[in-house]
Amino acid sequence: MHPQSAPQSATLEHLVIIGNGMAGHRLVEALAKRPALSLRITVIGEEPQPAYNRILLSPLLAGEMERDALTLRDAGWYAEQRIDLVLGERVTNIDRQSRRLTTDAGRTLDYDRLVLATGSRPAMPPIPGLTLAGVHVFRDLNDAEALTRAAQAGGSAVVIGGGLLGLEAAEGLRKQGQAKRGMNVSLIQRDDRLMNRQLDITAARLLEAELCSRGLDIHTDAGLDHLTGDDQGHVTGAMLSDGHWLPAECVVVAIGITPNKELGQVAGLEVNRAIVVDETLTTSEPAIHALGECCEFQGNTFGLVEPIWKQVEVLAAHLAGEPTAGYVETPCATKLKVSGVSLYAFGPTEAEPDHDVLTYRDPLQGDYRRLLLCDGHIVGAVLYGDTAMGPWYFEHSLAGTDLGPCRQALLLGAADADALLHEHANPDSPERPVKEAA
């Protein structure tokens, strides 16, 4: 029975989903699309508003998007689906024996099946001064609103972290501040390059040059010693390990995430870095599942939407009693969400001795491509500027295609490469001239 037409009866199996973030909401939508499913569904969210797209917090901060555009479904949609939506409450206890949970508002709910989709929180480094007023993270709508106010007030800001989130926060602050009084934004990256987990040194330097040309002050190979504050307990700046001091009335910590595993611990589930699950997203308790950033599968945790969407597909099928092959990890590609910067990357950042390295660079257009091949198979790519070929490379990497027959055209375009692949597979077909790579 479709949830929309299901009566709220105690005879129906009661599924409770803890977490109304992107993962929990995606699961709700996947279950609502199954017409034969008989479930009573309750969703509990700690934030006061229904699920929204956290990926769009960066353009929201930059002033490129309105708040309403982030909402995934309003409360009316849940009502239409006859799904109970509880907002602004945090689950504090799970009793596995009685299958009952309790919220911080004193609400108790019994469940037959439980899904933990509690997400993550910003990781905080052991740096003195993080408790000063004016120190922020960038995780939810409240954070975006606080940073918007700080940017519009002007002054100086320091962003700690040169990964995806740090870059998006820094550029968002700069752009939001530019529209008002102006804000000087510095970024601290302890590694020798920006996005060191995704980019080689050439692409990272191109990215740094572009962001510096916009007005960002970027410090790589920079260690942060501590934050300084005034007599009122407000942050005044960041002291680097080399003694250099950066003034700041606003500091943003964006060094990564920490899975919210505490509910799993409270319930006595198997927990490591996150809540441990098997290939069906089931925890050590058969009636409890975990999904998204709060779960751990085969020693790995998750922070990108692509693997989490695959987890949703597997868990929805499992809850519906449908056959499923189970969750299997696959590589993911990275895109940067900074206006005017096109970047696409997957695979290792450094070449191994057995890698065949192909590179292309057009300084006038600002384009750069580097491919890593092993025995004719593409294992990694970094594209900056023109990223149109990125999905093509990634598709053939996942498929394990032998690209040796089109090696000379790999940097030129998909049409030329496909033509050579077709010619190799069909040697009797009419030949098509292909441009040679320089």
Coordinates of C-alpha atoms in Angstrom, one line a residue:
M1 CA 0.0 0.0 0.0
H2 CA 1.3 3.4 -0.9
P3 CA 2.0 5.6 2.2
Q4 CA -0.3 8.2 0.8
S5 CA -3.3 5.9 1.1
A6 CA -2.2 3.9 4.1
P7 CA -4.3 4.3 7.2
Q8 CA -2.4 5.2 10.4
S9 CA -3.0 1.8 11.9
A10 CA -1.0 0.0 14.6
T11 CA -1.2 -3.1 12.4
L12 CA 1.2 -1.5 10.0
E13 CA 4.9 -1.9 10.6
H14 CA 6.2 1.4 12.0
L15 CA 9.4 2.7 10.4
V16 CA 11.0 5.6 12.2
I17 CA 13.7 7.6 10.4
I18 CA 15.9 9.7 12.7
G19 CA 17.3 12.6 10.6
N20 CA 15.5 14.9 8.1
G21 CA 18.6 15.8 6.2
M22 CA 19.3 14.9 2.6
A23 CA 20.0 11.2 3.2
G24 CA 16.9 10.7 5.3
H25 CA 14.7 12.7 3.0
R26 CA 16.0 10.8 -0.1
L27 CA 15.0 7.5 1.7
V28 CA 11.5 8.9 2.4
E29 CA 11.0 9.8 -1.3
A30 CA 12.3 6.4 -2.4
L31 CA 9.8 4.6 -0.1
A32 CA 6.9 6.9 -1.1
K33 CA 7.4 5.8 -4.7
R34 CA 6.8 2.1 -3.9
P35 CA 3.0 1.6 -4.4
A36 CA 2.9 -1.8 -2.7
L37 CA 4.7 -0.8 0.4
S38 CA 2.8 -1.1 3.7
L39 CA 4.6 1.1 6.2
R40 CA 3.7 3.7 8.8
I41 CA 6.5 6.2 8.5
T42 CA 7.6 8.8 11.1
V43 CA 10.5 11.2 10.4
I44 CA 12.2 13.1 13.2
G45 CA 14.4 16.1 12.4
E46 CA 16.5 18.1 14.9
E47 CA 16.3 21.3 12.8
P48 CA 13.1 23.3 12.9
Q49 CA 12.5 23.3 9.1
P50 CA 11.9 20.4 6.7
A51 CA 14.7 18.9 4.6
Y52 CA 16.8 21.2 2.4
N53 CA 19.7 20.9 0.0
R54 CA 22.9 21.4 2.0
I55 CA 24.9 21.4 -1.2
L56 CA 23.4 24.7 -2.1
L57 CA 24.5 26.4 1.1
S58 CA 27.6 27.7 -0.7
P59 CA 25.7 29.6 -3.5
L60 CA 23.2 30.8 -0.8
L61 CA 26.1 32.3 1.2
A62 CA 27.5 33.9 -2.0
G63 CA 24.2 35.6 -2.6
E64 CA 23.6 33.6 -5.8
M65 CA 20.4 31.8 -4.6
E66 CA 17.4 32.5 -2.4
R67 CA 16.6 30.5 0.7
D68 CA 13.4 29.0 -0.6
A69 CA 15.3 27.4 -3.4
L70 CA 17.0 25.0 -1.0
T71 CA 13.8 23.4 0.3
L72 CA 13.4 19.8 -0.9
R73 CA 9.8 19.3 0.3
D74 CA 7.6 21.4 2.5
A75 CA 5.7 20.1 5.5
G76 CA 2.6 19.8 3.3
W77 CA 4.2 17.1 1.1
Y78 CA 4.7 14.9 4.2
A79 CA 1.1 15.4 5.2
E80 CA -0.1 14.4 1.7
Q81 CA 2.0 11.3 1.9
R82 CA 0.5 10.6 5.4
I83 CA 4.0 10.6 6.8
D84 CA 4.4 11.9 10.4
L85 CA 7.0 14.7 10.5
V86 CA 8.4 15.8 13.8
L87 CA 10.7 18.8 13.6
G88 CA 12.8 20.6 16.2
E89 CA 13.4 17.6 18.4
R90 CA 16.5 15.5 19.0
V91 CA 16.4 11.8 19.8
T92 CA 18.3 11.3 23.1
N93 CA 17.8 7.6 23.8
I94 CA 17.1 4.4 22.0
D95 CA 15.9 1.3 23.9
R96 CA 16.6 -1.7 21.7
Q97 CA 14.8 -4.2 24.0
S98 CA 11.5 -2.4 24.0
R99 CA 12.1 -0.8 20.6
R100 CA 11.3 2.6 21.9
L101 CA 13.0 6.0 21.5
T102 CA 12.8 9.2 23.4
T103 CA 13.4 12.8 22.3
D104 CA 14.6 15.9 24.2
A105 CA 11.0 17.1 24.3
G106 CA 10.0 14.1 26.3
R107 CA 8.2 12.4 23.3
T108 CA 8.4 8.6 23.2
L109 CA 7.8 6.5 20.1
D110 CA 7.7 2.8 19.5
Y111 CA 9.2 1.4 16.3
D112 CA 9.4 -1.8 14.4
R113 CA 12.3 -0.7 12.3
L114 CA 14.6 2.3 12.8
V115 CA 16.9 4.2 10.4
L116 CA 19.6 6.4 11.8
A117 CA 20.4 9.1 9.3
T118 CA 21.9 11.6 11.8
G119 CA 24.6 12.9 9.4
S120 CA 27.7 14.5 10.7
R121 CA 29.0 17.7 12.4
P122 CA 32.1 19.8 11.5
A123 CA 35.4 18.5 12.7
M124 CA 37.1 20.8 15.2
P125 CA 40.9 20.9 15.4
P126 CA 42.6 21.0 18.9
I127 CA 43.4 24.7 18.5
P128 CA 43.3 27.2 21.4
G129 CA 40.7 29.9 20.8
L130 CA 38.0 28.0 19.1
T131 CA 35.4 28.9 21.7
L132 CA 35.8 32.6 21.1
A133 CA 32.8 34.5 19.8
G134 CA 33.0 35.0 16.1
V135 CA 34.3 31.5 15.4
H136 CA 31.9 29.7 13.0
V137 CA 31.4 26.4 11.1
F138 CA 29.6 26.1 7.8
R139 CA 27.1 23.2 8.0
D140 CA 23.5 24.3 8.1
L141 CA 21.1 27.2 7.4
N142 CA 21.9 28.9 10.7
D143 CA 25.6 28.9 9.9
A144 CA 24.9 30.3 6.4
E145 CA 22.8 33.1 7.9
A146 CA 25.4 33.9 10.6
L147 CA 28.2 34.1 8.0
T148 CA 26.1 36.2 5.7
R149 CA 25.6 38.7 8.5
A150 CA 29.3 38.7 9.3
A151 CA 30.2 39.2 5.6
Q152 CA 27.8 42.1 5.2
A153 CA 29.3 43.7 8.3
G154 CA 32.7 43.9 6.6
G155 CA 36.1 43.6 8.2
S156 CA 38.3 40.5 7.9
A157 CA 37.7 36.8 7.9
V158 CA 39.9 33.7 8.1
V159 CA 38.8 30.3 6.8
I160 CA 40.6 27.3 8.1
G161 CA 40.8 24.5 5.5
G162 CA 41.6 24.4 1.8
G163 CA 39.3 21.6 0.8
L164 CA 36.0 21.8 -1.0
L165 CA 34.0 23.3 1.9
G166 CA 36.7 25.7 2.9
L167 CA 37.0 27.1 -0.6
E168 CA 33.3 27.5 -1.0
A169 CA 33.0 29.2 2.4
A170 CA 35.9 31.6 1.6
E171 CA 34.5 32.5 -1.8
G172 CA 31.0 32.9 -0.5
L173 CA 32.2 35.3 2.3
R174 CA 34.2 37.3 -0.2
K175 CA 31.4 37.6 -2.7
Q176 CA 28.7 38.4 -0.1
G177 CA 31.0 40.9 1.5
Q178 CA 31.9 42.5 -1.8
A179 CA 28.2 43.2 -2.4
K180 CA 28.0 45.2 0.9
R181 CA 30.9 46.8 2.8
G182 CA 33.6 44.5 1.5
M183 CA 35.4 41.8 3.5
N184 CA 39.0 40.7 3.4
V185 CA 39.1 36.9 3.4
S186 CA 42.2 34.8 4.1
L187 CA 42.4 31.0 3.8
I188 CA 44.8 28.7 5.7
Q189 CA 45.7 25.4 4.2
R190 CA 48.2 23.2 6.0
D191 CA 49.0 21.1 2.9
D192 CA 51.2 22.4 0.0
R193 CA 48.2 22.9 -2.2
L194 CA 44.4 23.5 -2.3
M195 CA 42.2 20.4 -2.5
N196 CA 45.2 18.2 -2.0
R197 CA 43.0 15.1 -2.0
Q198 CA 41.6 15.7 -5.5
L199 CA 44.1 17.9 -7.4
D200 CA 47.7 17.5 -8.7
I201 CA 50.0 20.4 -8.1
T202 CA 49.4 22.1 -11.5
A203 CA 45.6 22.2 -11.2
A204 CA 45.9 23.3 -7.6
R205 CA 48.2 26.2 -8.6
L206 CA 45.8 27.3 -11.4
L207 CA 42.9 27.2 -8.9
E208 CA 44.9 29.2 -6.3
A209 CA 45.9 31.8 -8.9
E210 CA 42.3 32.3 -10.0
L211 CA 41.0 32.7 -6.4
C212 CA 43.8 35.1 -5.5
S213 CA 43.0 37.2 -8.6
R214 CA 39.5 37.6 -7.1
G215 CA 40.9 38.9 -3.9
L216 CA 41.3 35.9 -1.6
D217 CA 44.5 35.8 0.5
I218 CA 45.6 32.1 0.4
H219 CA 48.3 30.6 2.6
T220 CA 49.4 27.1 1.8
D221 CA 51.9 25.0 3.8
A222 CA 50.5 27.1 6.8
G223 CA 50.1 25.7 10.2
L224 CA 47.6 27.3 12.6
D225 CA 49.0 27.8 16.2
H226 CA 46.0 29.5 17.9
L227 CA 43.3 32.1 17.6
T228 CA 43.6 35.4 19.4
G229 CA 40.8 37.2 21.1
D230 CA 40.1 40.5 22.9
D231 CA 39.0 41.2 26.5
Q232 CA 35.4 40.7 25.6
G233 CA 36.0 37.1 24.4
H234 CA 35.7 37.9 20.6
V235 CA 38.1 36.5 18.1
T236 CA 40.6 39.0 16.7
G237 CA 42.8 36.9 14.5
A238 CA 44.7 33.7 13.7
M239 CA 48.3 33.2 14.7
L240 CA 50.2 30.9 12.3
S241 CA 53.0 28.5 13.3
D242 CA 55.6 30.7 11.6
G243 CA 54.6 33.7 13.7
H244 CA 52.5 35.4 11.0
W245 CA 49.3 36.9 12.3
L246 CA 46.1 37.3 10.3
P247 CA 43.5 39.7 11.6
A248 CA 39.9 38.4 11.7
E249 CA 36.6 39.3 13.3
C250 CA 35.2 36.2 11.7
V251 CA 36.8 32.7 11.6
V252 CA 35.3 29.7 9.8
V253 CA 36.5 26.2 10.6
A254 CA 36.1 23.9 7.5
I255 CA 38.5 21.1 7.9
G256 CA 36.1 18.1 7.5
I257 CA 33.3 16.3 9.2
T258 CA 32.8 14.0 12.2
P259 CA 30.1 11.3 11.9
N260 CA 27.2 11.6 14.4
K261 CA 27.6 8.1 15.9
E262 CA 26.5 8.9 19.4
L263 CA 22.9 7.5 19.1
G264 CA 24.4 4.2 17.9
Q265 CA 26.6 4.1 20.9
V266 CA 23.7 4.9 23.2
A267 CA 21.8 2.0 21.6
G268 CA 24.7 -0.4 22.1
L269 CA 25.3 -0.9 18.3
E270 CA 28.7 -1.8 16.9
V271 CA 30.5 1.5 16.3
N272 CA 33.9 2.4 15.0
R273 CA 34.5 5.8 13.4
A274 CA 30.8 5.7 12.6
I275 CA 27.9 3.3 13.0
V276 CA 29.0 0.0 11.4
V277 CA 26.6 -1.4 8.7
D278 CA 26.6 -4.4 6.3
E279 CA 25.8 -4.4 2.6
T280 CA 22.1 -3.9 3.3
L281 CA 22.8 -0.9 5.5
T282 CA 21.8 -3.0 8.6
T283 CA 23.6 -2.4 11.9
S284 CA 24.6 -5.0 14.4
E285 CA 20.9 -4.9 15.5
P286 CA 18.7 -6.4 12.7
A287 CA 15.9 -3.9 13.3
I288 CA 18.1 -0.8 13.1
H289 CA 19.8 0.6 10.0
A290 CA 22.1 3.5 9.4
L291 CA 22.6 5.6 6.3
G292 CA 24.8 8.4 5.0
E293 CA 27.4 10.3 6.8
C294 CA 26.7 8.6 10.2
C295 CA 27.4 5.1 8.9
E296 CA 30.6 3.1 8.2
F297 CA 30.9 0.3 5.6
Q298 CA 34.0 -1.8 5.3
G299 CA 36.0 0.7 7.2
N300 CA 35.0 3.7 5.1
T301 CA 32.8 6.7 5.9
F302 CA 31.0 9.0 3.5
G303 CA 30.7 12.7 2.8
L304 CA 29.6 12.9 -0.9
V305 CA 26.1 12.5 -2.2
E306 CA 26.8 9.9 -4.9
P307 CA 27.6 7.0 -2.6
I308 CA 24.9 8.0 -0.2
W309 CA 22.2 8.0 -3.0
K310 CA 23.4 4.4 -3.8
Q311 CA 22.9 3.5 -0.2
V312 CA 19.4 4.9 -0.3
E313 CA 18.5 2.7 -3.2
V314 CA 19.8 -0.4 -1.4
L315 CA 18.1 0.4 1.9
A316 CA 14.8 1.3 0.3
A317 CA 14.8 -2.0 -1.6
H318 CA 15.7 -3.9 1.6
L319 CA 13.0 -2.3 3.6
A320 CA 10.5 -3.0 0.9
G321 CA 11.5 -6.7 0.8
E322 CA 12.8 -6.4 -2.7
P323 CA 15.9 -8.4 -3.9
T324 CA 19.0 -6.3 -3.8
A325 CA 22.6 -7.0 -4.6
G326 CA 23.6 -5.0 -1.6
Y327 CA 25.7 -1.8 -1.4
V328 CA 29.1 -1.9 -3.2
E329 CA 31.5 1.1 -3.1
T330 CA 32.4 2.7 -6.4
P331 CA 34.7 5.6 -7.1
C332 CA 33.4 9.1 -7.1
A333 CA 34.2 12.2 -9.1
T334 CA 34.7 15.7 -7.5
K335 CA 33.3 19.0 -8.7
L336 CA 33.9 22.4 -7.2
K337 CA 30.9 24.5 -6.5
V338 CA 32.5 28.0 -6.9
S339 CA 31.0 30.3 -9.4
G340 CA 33.2 30.7 -12.5
V341 CA 35.5 27.8 -11.7
S342 CA 35.1 24.6 -13.5
L343 CA 36.9 21.6 -12.0
Y344 CA 36.4 17.9 -12.3
A345 CA 38.6 15.2 -10.8
F346 CA 38.7 11.5 -9.8
G347 CA 41.3 8.9 -8.9
P348 CA 44.8 9.4 -7.5
T349 CA 46.4 12.8 -7.4
E350 CA 49.9 11.5 -8.0
A351 CA 51.2 9.3 -10.7
E352 CA 52.6 5.9 -9.9
P353 CA 55.7 4.5 -11.7
D354 CA 53.5 2.2 -13.9
H355 CA 51.2 5.1 -14.9
D356 CA 51.1 6.5 -18.4
V357 CA 50.6 10.3 -17.9
L358 CA 48.9 12.4 -20.6
T359 CA 48.7 16.2 -20.2
Y360 CA 47.3 19.1 -22.1
R361 CA 47.5 22.8 -21.2
D362 CA 46.2 25.9 -22.9
P363 CA 47.4 28.9 -20.9
L364 CA 45.5 31.4 -23.0
Q365 CA 42.1 29.6 -22.3
G366 CA 43.1 28.6 -18.8
D367 CA 42.5 24.9 -19.6
Y368 CA 44.4 22.0 -18.1
R369 CA 43.9 18.2 -18.4
R370 CA 45.9 15.4 -16.9
L371 CA 45.1 11.7 -17.4
L372 CA 46.6 8.7 -15.6
L373 CA 46.4 5.4 -17.5
C374 CA 47.5 2.0 -16.4
D375 CA 47.7 -0.7 -19.2
G376 CA 45.4 1.4 -21.3
H377 CA 42.8 1.9 -18.6
I378 CA 42.1 5.3 -17.2
V379 CA 42.5 5.4 -13.5
G380 CA 42.5 9.1 -12.7
A381 CA 41.9 12.5 -14.2
V382 CA 42.2 16.2 -13.3
L383 CA 40.4 18.7 -15.5
Y384 CA 40.5 22.5 -14.9
G385 CA 38.7 25.0 -17.1
D386 CA 37.1 22.9 -19.9
T387 CA 35.7 20.0 -18.0
A388 CA 33.3 18.7 -20.7
M389 CA 35.3 15.4 -21.1
G390 CA 35.2 14.7 -17.4
P391 CA 32.0 12.5 -17.3
W392 CA 33.3 10.6 -20.4
Y393 CA 36.6 9.8 -18.8
F394 CA 34.8 8.8 -15.6
E395 CA 32.3 6.6 -17.4
H396 CA 35.1 4.7 -19.2
S397 CA 37.1 4.5 -16.0
L398 CA 34.2 2.8 -14.2
A399 CA 33.6 0.5 -17.1
G400 CA 37.3 -0.5 -17.3
T401 CA 37.4 0.3 -21.0
D402 CA 40.8 -0.3 -22.7
L403 CA 41.4 3.1 -24.1
G404 CA 44.8 2.2 -25.7
P405 CA 43.3 2.2 -29.2
C406 CA 42.3 5.9 -28.8
R407 CA 45.2 7.1 -26.7
Q408 CA 46.3 9.7 -29.2
A409 CA 42.8 11.3 -29.2
L410 CA 42.1 11.1 -25.4
L411 CA 42.9 14.7 -24.8
L412 CA 41.1 16.1 -27.9
G413 CA 37.5 15.2 -27.4
A414 CA 34.9 12.4 -26.9
A415 CA 34.0 12.3 -30.6
D416 CA 37.5 11.6 -31.8
A417 CA 38.2 9.1 -29.1
D418 CA 34.9 7.3 -29.7
A419 CA 35.7 7.1 -33.4
L420 CA 39.0 5.4 -32.8
L421 CA 37.3 3.0 -30.3
H422 CA 34.7 2.2 -32.9
E423 CA 37.3 1.7 -35.6
H424 CA 39.3 -0.7 -33.4
A425 CA 36.2 -2.7 -32.6
N426 CA 35.0 -2.7 -36.2
P427 CA 38.1 -2.8 -38.4
D428 CA 36.1 -3.3 -41.6
S429 CA 34.0 -0.1 -41.1
P430 CA 34.9 3.0 -43.2
E431 CA 37.8 4.9 -41.7
R432 CA 37.3 8.4 -40.2
P433 CA 40.3 10.8 -40.0
V434 CA 41.3 11.6 -36.4
K435 CA 43.4 14.6 -35.3
E436 CA 46.6 13.8 -33.7
A437 CA 47.4 15.0 -30.2
A438 CA 50.2 17.5 -30.0

